[in-house]
PDB file of C-alpha atoms in Angstrom:
ATOM      1  CA  UNK A   1     -57.466 -58.934  46.263  1.00  0.00           C
ATOM      2  CA  UNK A   2     -59.053 -56.406  43.945  1.00  0.00           C
ATOM      3  CA  UNK A   3     -59.188 -52.510  45.124  1.00  0.00           C
ATOM      4  CA  UNK A   4     -60.587 -49.328  43.769  1.00  0.00           C
ATOM      5  CA  UNK A   5     -57.466 -47.385  46.008  1.00  0.00           C
ATOM      6  CA  UNK A   6     -54.331 -45.659  43.697  1.00  0.00           C
ATOM      7  CA  UNK A   7     -51.581 -47.019  45.324  1.00  0.00           C
ATOM      8  CA  UNK A   8     -48.229 -45.254  44.988  1.00  0.00           C
ATOM      9  CA  UNK A   9     -45.416 -47.916  45.816  1.00  0.00           C
ATOM     10  CA  UNK A  10     -42.697 -45.399  47.578  1.00  0.00           C
ATOM     11  CA  UNK A  11     -39.103 -46.053  48.709  1.00  0.00           C
ATOM     12  CA  UNK A  12     -35.659 -45.126  48.258  1.00  0.00           C
ATOM     13  CA  UNK A  13     -33.185 -45.568  45.294  1.00  0.00           C
ATOM     14  CA  UNK A  14     -33.120 -49.406  44.688  1.00  0.00           C
ATOM     15  CA  UNK A  15     -35.863 -50.862  47.082  1.00  0.00           C
ATOM     16  CA  UNK A  16     -37.553 -52.573  44.012  1.00  0.00           C
ATOM     17  CA  UNK A  17     -40.166 -49.809  42.906  1.00  0.00           C
ATOM     18  CA  UNK A  18     -40.436 -50.942  39.423  1.00  0.00           C
ATOM     19  CA  UNK A  19     -39.945 -54.801  40.136  1.00  0.00           C
ATOM     20  CA  UNK A  20     -42.595 -54.873  42.690  1.00  0.00           C
ATOM     21  CA  UNK A  21     -44.858 -52.349  41.125  1.00  0.00           C
ATOM     22  CA  UNK A  22     -45.960 -54.542  38.559  1.00  0.00           C
ATOM     23  CA  UNK A  23     -46.351 -57.656  40.618  1.00  0.00           C
ATOM     24  CA  UNK A  24     -48.391 -55.203  42.510  1.00  0.00           C
ATOM     25  CA  UNK A  25     -51.251 -54.539  40.261  1.00  0.00           C
ATOM     26  CA  UNK A  26     -51.292 -57.728  38.633  1.00  0.00           C
ATOM     27  CA  UNK A  27     -52.572 -59.307  42.057  1.00  0.00           C
ATOM     28  CA  UNK A  28     -54.613 -55.857  42.424  1.00  0.00           C
ATOM     29  CA  UNK A  29     -56.093 -56.620  38.668  1.00  0.00           C
ATOM     30  CA  UNK A  30     -54.979 -52.608  38.292  1.00  0.00           C
ATOM     31  CA  UNK A  31     -53.027 -51.168  36.043  1.00  0.00           C
ATOM     32  CA  UNK A  32     -49.270 -49.881  36.424  1.00  0.00           C
ATOM     33  CA  UNK A  33     -47.593 -46.803  35.634  1.00  0.00           C
ATOM     34  CA  UNK A  34     -44.359 -46.623  36.300  1.00  0.00           C
ATOM     35  CA  UNK A  35     -43.343 -43.076  37.866  1.00  0.00           C
ATOM     36  CA  UNK A  36     -39.825 -42.756  36.483  1.00  0.00           C
ATOM     37  CA  UNK A  37     -42.023 -42.214  33.215  1.00  0.00           C
ATOM     38  CA  UNK A  38     -43.316 -38.823  33.972  1.00  0.00           C
ATOM     39  CA  UNK A  39     -40.020 -37.237  34.275  1.00  0.00           C
ATOM     40  CA  UNK A  40     -39.117 -34.654  32.537  1.00  0.00           C
ATOM     41  CA  UNK A  41     -35.589 -34.811  30.360  1.00  0.00           C
ATOM     42  CA  UNK A  42     -34.103 -32.573  32.458  1.00  0.00           C
ATOM     43  CA  UNK A  43     -34.640 -34.481  35.261  1.00  0.00           C
ATOM     44  CA  UNK A  44     -33.858 -37.524  34.054  1.00  0.00           C
ATOM     45  CA  UNK A  45     -30.250 -35.452  32.420  1.00  0.00           C
ATOM     46  CA  UNK A  46     -29.699 -34.280  36.163  1.00  0.00           C
ATOM     47  CA  UNK A  47     -30.140 -37.789  37.735  1.00  0.00           C
ATOM     48  CA  UNK A  48     -27.851 -39.376  34.910  1.00  0.00           C
ATOM     49  CA  UNK A  49     -25.104 -37.191  36.060  1.00  0.00           C
ATOM     50  CA  UNK A  50     -25.373 -37.731  39.729  1.00  0.00           C
ATOM     51  CA  UNK A  51     -27.011 -34.480  40.816  1.00  0.00           C
ATOM     52  CA  UNK A  52     -29.965 -34.393  43.156  1.00  0.00           C
ATOM     53  CA  UNK A  53     -33.028 -33.290  42.318  1.00  0.00           C
ATOM     54  CA  UNK A  54     -34.552 -30.274  43.963  1.00  0.00           C
ATOM     55  CA  UNK A  55     -37.498 -29.411  45.766  1.00  0.00           C
ATOM     56  CA  UNK A  56     -38.604 -27.872  42.063  1.00  0.00           C
ATOM     57  CA  UNK A  57     -37.443 -30.435  39.952  1.00  0.00           C
ATOM     58  CA  UNK A  58     -39.714 -32.476  41.532  1.00  0.00           C
ATOM     59  CA  UNK A  59     -43.121 -30.860  41.594  1.00  0.00           C
ATOM     60  CA  UNK A  60     -43.991 -31.220  38.034  1.00  0.00           C
ATOM     61  CA  UNK A  61     -43.097 -34.726  38.136  1.00  0.00           C
ATOM     62  CA  UNK A  62     -45.308 -35.205  41.202  1.00  0.00           C
ATOM     63  CA  UNK A  63     -48.558 -33.335  39.905  1.00  0.00           C
ATOM     64  CA  UNK A  64     -48.074 -35.439  36.822  1.00  0.00           C
ATOM     65  CA  UNK A  65     -48.389 -38.438  39.075  1.00  0.00           C
ATOM     66  CA  UNK A  66     -51.072 -36.872  40.741  1.00  0.00           C
ATOM     67  CA  UNK A  67     -53.094 -36.256  37.628  1.00  0.00           C
ATOM     68  CA  UNK A  68     -52.390 -39.725  37.079  1.00  0.00           C
ATOM     69  CA  UNK A  69     -53.121 -41.279  40.161  1.00  0.00           C
ATOM     70  CA  UNK A  70     -56.788 -38.853  40.106  1.00  0.00           C
ATOM     71  CA  UNK A  71     -57.355 -40.159  37.009  1.00  0.00           C
ATOM     72  CA  UNK A  72     -57.801 -43.872  38.267  1.00  0.00           C
ATOM     73  CA  UNK A  73     -59.703 -42.765  41.355  1.00  0.00           C
ATOM     74  CA  UNK A  74     -62.274 -45.184  42.198  1.00  0.00           C
ATOM     75  CA  UNK A  75     -60.871 -47.497  39.321  1.00  0.00           C
ATOM     76  CA  UNK A  76     -57.431 -48.197  40.732  1.00  0.00           C
ATOM     77  CA  UNK A  77     -54.246 -48.345  40.272  1.00  0.00           C
ATOM     78  CA  UNK A  78     -50.371 -49.050  41.122  1.00  0.00           C
ATOM     79  CA  UNK A  79     -47.701 -46.441  40.309  1.00  0.00           C
ATOM     80  CA  UNK A  80     -44.317 -46.224  41.320  1.00  0.00           C
ATOM     81  CA  UNK A  81     -42.841 -42.774  43.043  1.00  0.00           C
ATOM     82  CA  UNK A  82     -40.122 -41.932  45.253  1.00  0.00           C
ATOM     83  CA  UNK A  83     -42.295 -39.817  47.475  1.00  0.00           C
ATOM     84  CA  UNK A  84     -39.333 -39.534  49.960  1.00  0.00           C
ATOM     85  CA  UNK A  85     -40.720 -36.741  51.577  1.00  0.00           C
ATOM     86  CA  UNK A  86     -44.068 -35.871  53.444  1.00  0.00           C
ATOM     87  CA  UNK A  87     -44.417 -32.820  51.259  1.00  0.00           C
ATOM     88  CA  UNK A  88     -44.582 -34.688  48.606  1.00  0.00           C
ATOM     89  CA  UNK A  89     -46.885 -37.578  49.645  1.00  0.00           C
ATOM     90  CA  UNK A  90     -48.974 -34.074  50.329  1.00  0.00           C
ATOM     91  CA  UNK A  91     -48.911 -32.924  47.239  1.00  0.00           C
ATOM     92  CA  UNK A  92     -49.633 -36.296  45.482  1.00  0.00           C
ATOM     93  CA  UNK A  93     -52.841 -36.448  47.788  1.00  0.00           C
ATOM     94  CA  UNK A  94     -53.436 -32.320  47.000  1.00  0.00           C
ATOM     95  CA  UNK A  95     -53.937 -34.174  43.540  1.00  0.00           C
ATOM     96  CA  UNK A  96     -55.529 -37.442  44.377  1.00  0.00           C
ATOM     97  CA  UNK A  97     -56.713 -37.595  48.103  1.00  0.00           C
ATOM     98  CA  UNK A  98     -57.620 -41.368  48.344  1.00  0.00           C
ATOM     99  CA  UNK A  99     -54.101 -42.590  47.430  1.00  0.00           C
ATOM    100  CA  UNK A 100     -52.477 -45.111  49.315  1.00  0.00           C
ATOM    101  CA  UNK A 101     -48.692 -45.269  50.087  1.00  0.00           C
ATOM    102  CA  UNK A 102     -47.031 -49.071  50.044  1.00  0.00           C
ATOM    103  CA  UNK A 103     -43.364 -47.639  51.430  1.00  0.00           C
ATOM    104  CA  UNK A 104     -40.442 -50.309  50.603  1.00  0.00           C
ATOM    105  CA  UNK A 105     -37.730 -50.078  53.127  1.00  0.00           C
ATOM    106  CA  UNK A 106     -35.005 -52.279  53.726  1.00  0.00           C
ATOM    107  CA  UNK A 107     -31.004 -52.131  55.048  1.00  0.00           C
ATOM    108  CA  UNK A 108     -29.320 -50.059  53.209  1.00  0.00           C
ATOM    109  CA  UNK A 109     -26.748 -52.823  52.944  1.00  0.00           C
ATOM    110  CA  UNK A 110     -29.133 -55.361  51.020  1.00  0.00           C
ATOM    111  CA  UNK A 111     -30.163 -52.011  48.776  1.00  0.00           C
ATOM    112  CA  UNK A 112     -27.084 -50.189  47.822  1.00  0.00           C
ATOM    113  CA  UNK A 113     -25.796 -54.322  46.727  1.00  0.00           C
ATOM    114  CA  UNK A 114     -29.117 -54.640  44.503  1.00  0.00           C
ATOM    115  CA  UNK A 115     -28.655 -50.853  43.219  1.00  0.00           C
ATOM    116  CA  UNK A 116     -25.090 -52.053  41.603  1.00  0.00           C
ATOM    117  CA  UNK A 117     -26.587 -54.704  39.932  1.00  0.00           C
ATOM    118  CA  UNK A 118     -28.971 -52.621  37.752  1.00  0.00           C
ATOM    119  CA  UNK A 119     -28.516 -52.218  34.449  1.00  0.00           C
ATOM    120  CA  UNK A 120     -29.795 -49.107  32.535  1.00  0.00           C
ATOM    121  CA  UNK A 121     -31.122 -47.477  34.877  1.00  0.00           C
ATOM    122  CA  UNK A 122     -30.317 -43.576  35.337  1.00  0.00           C
ATOM    123  CA  UNK A 123     -29.777 -43.352  39.116  1.00  0.00           C
ATOM    124  CA  UNK A 124     -26.467 -44.177  40.245  1.00  0.00           C
ATOM    125  CA  UNK A 125     -25.299 -46.006  43.400  1.00  0.00           C
ATOM    126  CA  UNK A 126     -23.481 -42.282  45.185  1.00  0.00           C
ATOM    127  CA  UNK A 127     -27.365 -41.019  45.213  1.00  0.00           C
ATOM    128  CA  UNK A 128     -28.185 -43.482  47.349  1.00  0.00           C
ATOM    129  CA  UNK A 129     -27.108 -41.568  50.683  1.00  0.00           C
ATOM    130  CA  UNK A 130     -28.946 -38.530  49.300  1.00  0.00           C
ATOM    131  CA  UNK A 131     -31.739 -40.412  49.307  1.00  0.00           C
ATOM    132  CA  UNK A 132     -32.022 -41.687  52.580  1.00  0.00           C
ATOM    133  CA  UNK A 133     -30.789 -38.384  53.922  1.00  0.00           C
ATOM    134  CA  UNK A 134     -34.386 -36.758  52.479  1.00  0.00           C
ATOM    135  CA  UNK A 135     -36.524 -40.047  52.993  1.00  0.00           C
ATOM    136  CA  UNK A 136     -39.011 -39.152  55.604  1.00  0.00           C
ATOM    137  CA  UNK A 137     -41.618 -42.282  56.562  1.00  0.00           C
ATOM    138  CA  UNK A 138     -45.156 -42.539  56.688  1.00  0.00           C
ATOM    139  CA  UNK A 139     -46.433 -41.020  59.822  1.00  0.00           C
ATOM    140  CA  UNK A 140     -49.296 -42.458  61.425  1.00  0.00           C
ATOM    141  CA  UNK A 141     -51.886 -40.310  60.004  1.00  0.00           C
ATOM    142  CA  UNK A 142     -50.644 -40.904  56.160  1.00  0.00           C
ATOM    143  CA  UNK A 143     -52.606 -43.968  54.750  1.00  0.00           C
ATOM    144  CA  UNK A 144     -50.148 -46.762  54.151  1.00  0.00           C
ATOM    145  CA  UNK A 145     -47.718 -49.316  55.239  1.00  0.00           C
ATOM    146  CA  UNK A 146     -44.290 -50.170  55.570  1.00  0.00           C
ATOM    147  CA  UNK A 147     -43.476 -53.507  53.385  1.00  0.00           C
ATOM    148  CA  UNK A 148     -39.893 -54.970  54.300  1.00  0.00           C
ATOM    149  CA  UNK A 149     -37.654 -55.919  51.029  1.00  0.00           C
ATOM    150  CA  UNK A 150     -35.873 -58.539  51.984  1.00  0.00           C
ATOM    151  CA  UNK A 151     -36.390 -62.268  49.762  1.00  0.00           C
ATOM    152  CA  UNK A 152     -37.927 -62.379  46.167  1.00  0.00           C
ATOM    153  CA  UNK A 153     -40.295 -59.714  44.577  1.00  0.00           C
ATOM    154  CA  UNK A 154     -42.831 -62.430  44.633  1.00  0.00           C
ATOM    155  CA  UNK A 155     -42.539 -62.254  48.624  1.00  0.00           C
ATOM    156  CA  UNK A 156     -42.530 -58.916  48.468  1.00  0.00           C
ATOM    157  CA  UNK A 157     -45.380 -58.485  46.879  1.00  0.00           C
ATOM    158  CA  UNK A 158     -47.565 -60.710  48.463  1.00  0.00           C
ATOM    159  CA  UNK A 159     -46.794 -59.012  51.593  1.00  0.00           C
ATOM    160  CA  UNK A 160     -48.023 -55.945  50.280  1.00  0.00           C
ATOM    161  CA  UNK A 161     -50.809 -57.006  49.401  1.00  0.00           C
ATOM    162  CA  UNK A 162     -51.437 -58.470  52.863  1.00  0.00           C
ATOM    163  CA  UNK A 163     -50.465 -55.577  54.497  1.00  0.00           C
ATOM    164  CA  UNK A 164     -53.225 -53.540  51.615  1.00  0.00           C
ATOM    165  CA  UNK A 165     -55.679 -55.975  52.901  1.00  0.00           C
ATOM    166  CA  UNK A 166     -55.039 -55.600  56.644  1.00  0.00           C
ATOM    167  CA  UNK A 167     -55.215 -51.507  56.009  1.00  0.00           C
ATOM    168  CA  UNK A 168     -58.352 -51.740  54.398  1.00  0.00           C
ATOM    169  CA  UNK A 169     -59.938 -53.927  57.197  1.00  0.00           C
ATOM    170  CA  UNK A 170     -59.040 -50.996  59.425  1.00  0.00           C
ATOM    171  CA  UNK A 171     -61.125 -48.448  57.288  1.00  0.00           C
ATOM    172  CA  UNK A 172     -58.634 -46.793  54.989  1.00  0.00           C
ATOM    173  CA  UNK A 173     -59.655 -43.904  52.331  1.00  0.00           C
ATOM    174  CA  UNK A 174     -61.030 -44.920  49.322  1.00  0.00           C
TER     175      UNK A 174
END
């Protein structure tokens, strides 16, 4: 499958955005951008210290991701971004109206267990509760799909491709 969509792989920390994003991009034949790379150093320092980001911390980060997505409009791409709140997704859509979301979802215990095994990541497991408290799942009026994170990364990526194909068949915005 190939796409001209810009796909935002979203979800709470530990769902596998950084693992699934490149796999999905490869299957779709488009470039991948790591959302964490768009964070200013001050945001990374806050999260490393175990402090949750505020909306004011997130706006410049979301704007930078939105600019990248806008630049890929009509060409396709995949970017990881937690995009936990509707207002964050609205901000991304304001910059890049055609983005489509893949919401990685799953059992909290599985996500926490995967987070605890990560090496060298700045997001501590202690912030997982704040992530779930902030999460506002996709609504029916948002272009996107939910994909369960149970199974291997390859299985998850294949489910994402299948879900995106089904969404395209229904007429997701280009």
